[in-house]
PDB file of C-alpha atoms in Angstrom:
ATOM      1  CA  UNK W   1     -46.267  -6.267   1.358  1.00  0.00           C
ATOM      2  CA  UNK W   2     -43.463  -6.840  -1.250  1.00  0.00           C
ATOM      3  CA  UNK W   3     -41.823  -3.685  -0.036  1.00  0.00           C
ATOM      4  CA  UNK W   4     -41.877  -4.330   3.642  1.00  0.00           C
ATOM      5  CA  UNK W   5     -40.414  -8.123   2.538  1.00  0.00           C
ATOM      6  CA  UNK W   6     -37.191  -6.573   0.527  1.00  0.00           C
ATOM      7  CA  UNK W   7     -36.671  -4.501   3.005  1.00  0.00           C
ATOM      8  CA  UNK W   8     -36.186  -7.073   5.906  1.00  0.00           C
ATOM      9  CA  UNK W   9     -34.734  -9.123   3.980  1.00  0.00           C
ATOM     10  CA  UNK W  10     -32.141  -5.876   2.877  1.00  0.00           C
ATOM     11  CA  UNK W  11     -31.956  -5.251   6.924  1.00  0.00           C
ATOM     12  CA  UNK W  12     -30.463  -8.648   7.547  1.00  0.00           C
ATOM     13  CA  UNK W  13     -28.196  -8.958   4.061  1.00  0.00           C
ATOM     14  CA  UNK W  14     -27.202  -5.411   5.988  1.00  0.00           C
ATOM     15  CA  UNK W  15     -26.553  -6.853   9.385  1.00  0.00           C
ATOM     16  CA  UNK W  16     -24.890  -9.863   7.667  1.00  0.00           C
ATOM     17  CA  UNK W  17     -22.691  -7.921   5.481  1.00  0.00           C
ATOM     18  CA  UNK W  18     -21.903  -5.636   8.441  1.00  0.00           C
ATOM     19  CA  UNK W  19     -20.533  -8.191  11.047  1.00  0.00           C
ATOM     20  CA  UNK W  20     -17.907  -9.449   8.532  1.00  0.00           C
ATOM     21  CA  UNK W  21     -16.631  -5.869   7.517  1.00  0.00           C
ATOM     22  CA  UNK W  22     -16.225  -4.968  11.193  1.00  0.00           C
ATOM     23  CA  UNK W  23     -14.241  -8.146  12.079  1.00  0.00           C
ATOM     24  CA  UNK W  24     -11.862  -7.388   8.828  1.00  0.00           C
ATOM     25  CA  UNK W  25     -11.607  -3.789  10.359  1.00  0.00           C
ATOM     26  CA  UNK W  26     -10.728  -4.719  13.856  1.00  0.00           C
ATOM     27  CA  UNK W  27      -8.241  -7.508  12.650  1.00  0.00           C
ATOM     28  CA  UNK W  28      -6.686  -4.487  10.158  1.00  0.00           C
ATOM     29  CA  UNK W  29      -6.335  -2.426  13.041  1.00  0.00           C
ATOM     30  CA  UNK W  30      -4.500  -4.886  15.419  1.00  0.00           C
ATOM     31  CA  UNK W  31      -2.461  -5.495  12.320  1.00  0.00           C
ATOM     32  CA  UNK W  32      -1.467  -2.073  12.316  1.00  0.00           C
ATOM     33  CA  UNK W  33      -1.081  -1.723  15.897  1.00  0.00           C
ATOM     34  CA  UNK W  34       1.175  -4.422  15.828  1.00  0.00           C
ATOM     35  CA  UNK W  35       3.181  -3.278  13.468  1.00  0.00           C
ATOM     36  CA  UNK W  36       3.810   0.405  14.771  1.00  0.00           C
ATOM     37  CA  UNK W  37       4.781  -1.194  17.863  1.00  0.00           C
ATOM     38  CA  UNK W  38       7.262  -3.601  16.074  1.00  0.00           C
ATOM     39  CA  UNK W  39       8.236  -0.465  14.617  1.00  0.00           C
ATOM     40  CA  UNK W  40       8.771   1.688  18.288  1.00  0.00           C
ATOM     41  CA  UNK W  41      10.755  -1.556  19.703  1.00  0.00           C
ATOM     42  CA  UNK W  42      12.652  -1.904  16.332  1.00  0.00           C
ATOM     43  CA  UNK W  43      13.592   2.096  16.524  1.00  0.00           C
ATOM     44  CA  UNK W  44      14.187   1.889  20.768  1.00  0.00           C
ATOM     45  CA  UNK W  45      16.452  -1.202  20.254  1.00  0.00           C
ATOM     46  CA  UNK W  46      17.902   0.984  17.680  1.00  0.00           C
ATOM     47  CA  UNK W  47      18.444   3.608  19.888  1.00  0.00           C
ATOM     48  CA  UNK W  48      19.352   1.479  23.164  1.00  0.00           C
ATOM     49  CA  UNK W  49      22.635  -0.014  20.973  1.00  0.00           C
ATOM     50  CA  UNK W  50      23.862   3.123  20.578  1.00  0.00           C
ATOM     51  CA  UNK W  51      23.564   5.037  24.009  1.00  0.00           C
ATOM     52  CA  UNK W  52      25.081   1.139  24.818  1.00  0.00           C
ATOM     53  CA  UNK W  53      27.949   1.954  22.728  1.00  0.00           C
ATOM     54  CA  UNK W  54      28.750   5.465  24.291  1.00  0.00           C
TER      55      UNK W  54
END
């Protein structure tokens, strides 16, 4: 009985320690997305200006 108790209990500290992790992940990896892309714009402005110049 004490088993089957801790290991609920270990399921939903699971499930609950999970969810967070997940959201930090996804928010990480729009972070990054963002930032590449900042990056490509940054680098085809970069570009742009100087076929603009010729």
């Amino acid at each position: 009985m004490y088993s089957t108790t801790t290991q609920t209990h270990n399921n939903s500290y699971n499930i609950l320690g999970s969810e967070p992790k997940l959201e930090l992940l996804k928010r990480l990896q729009i972070k990054r997305n963002k930032k590449s892309y900042s990056n490509m714009l940054h680098k085809y402005t970069r570009t742009f200006k100087i076929v603009k110049k010729c």
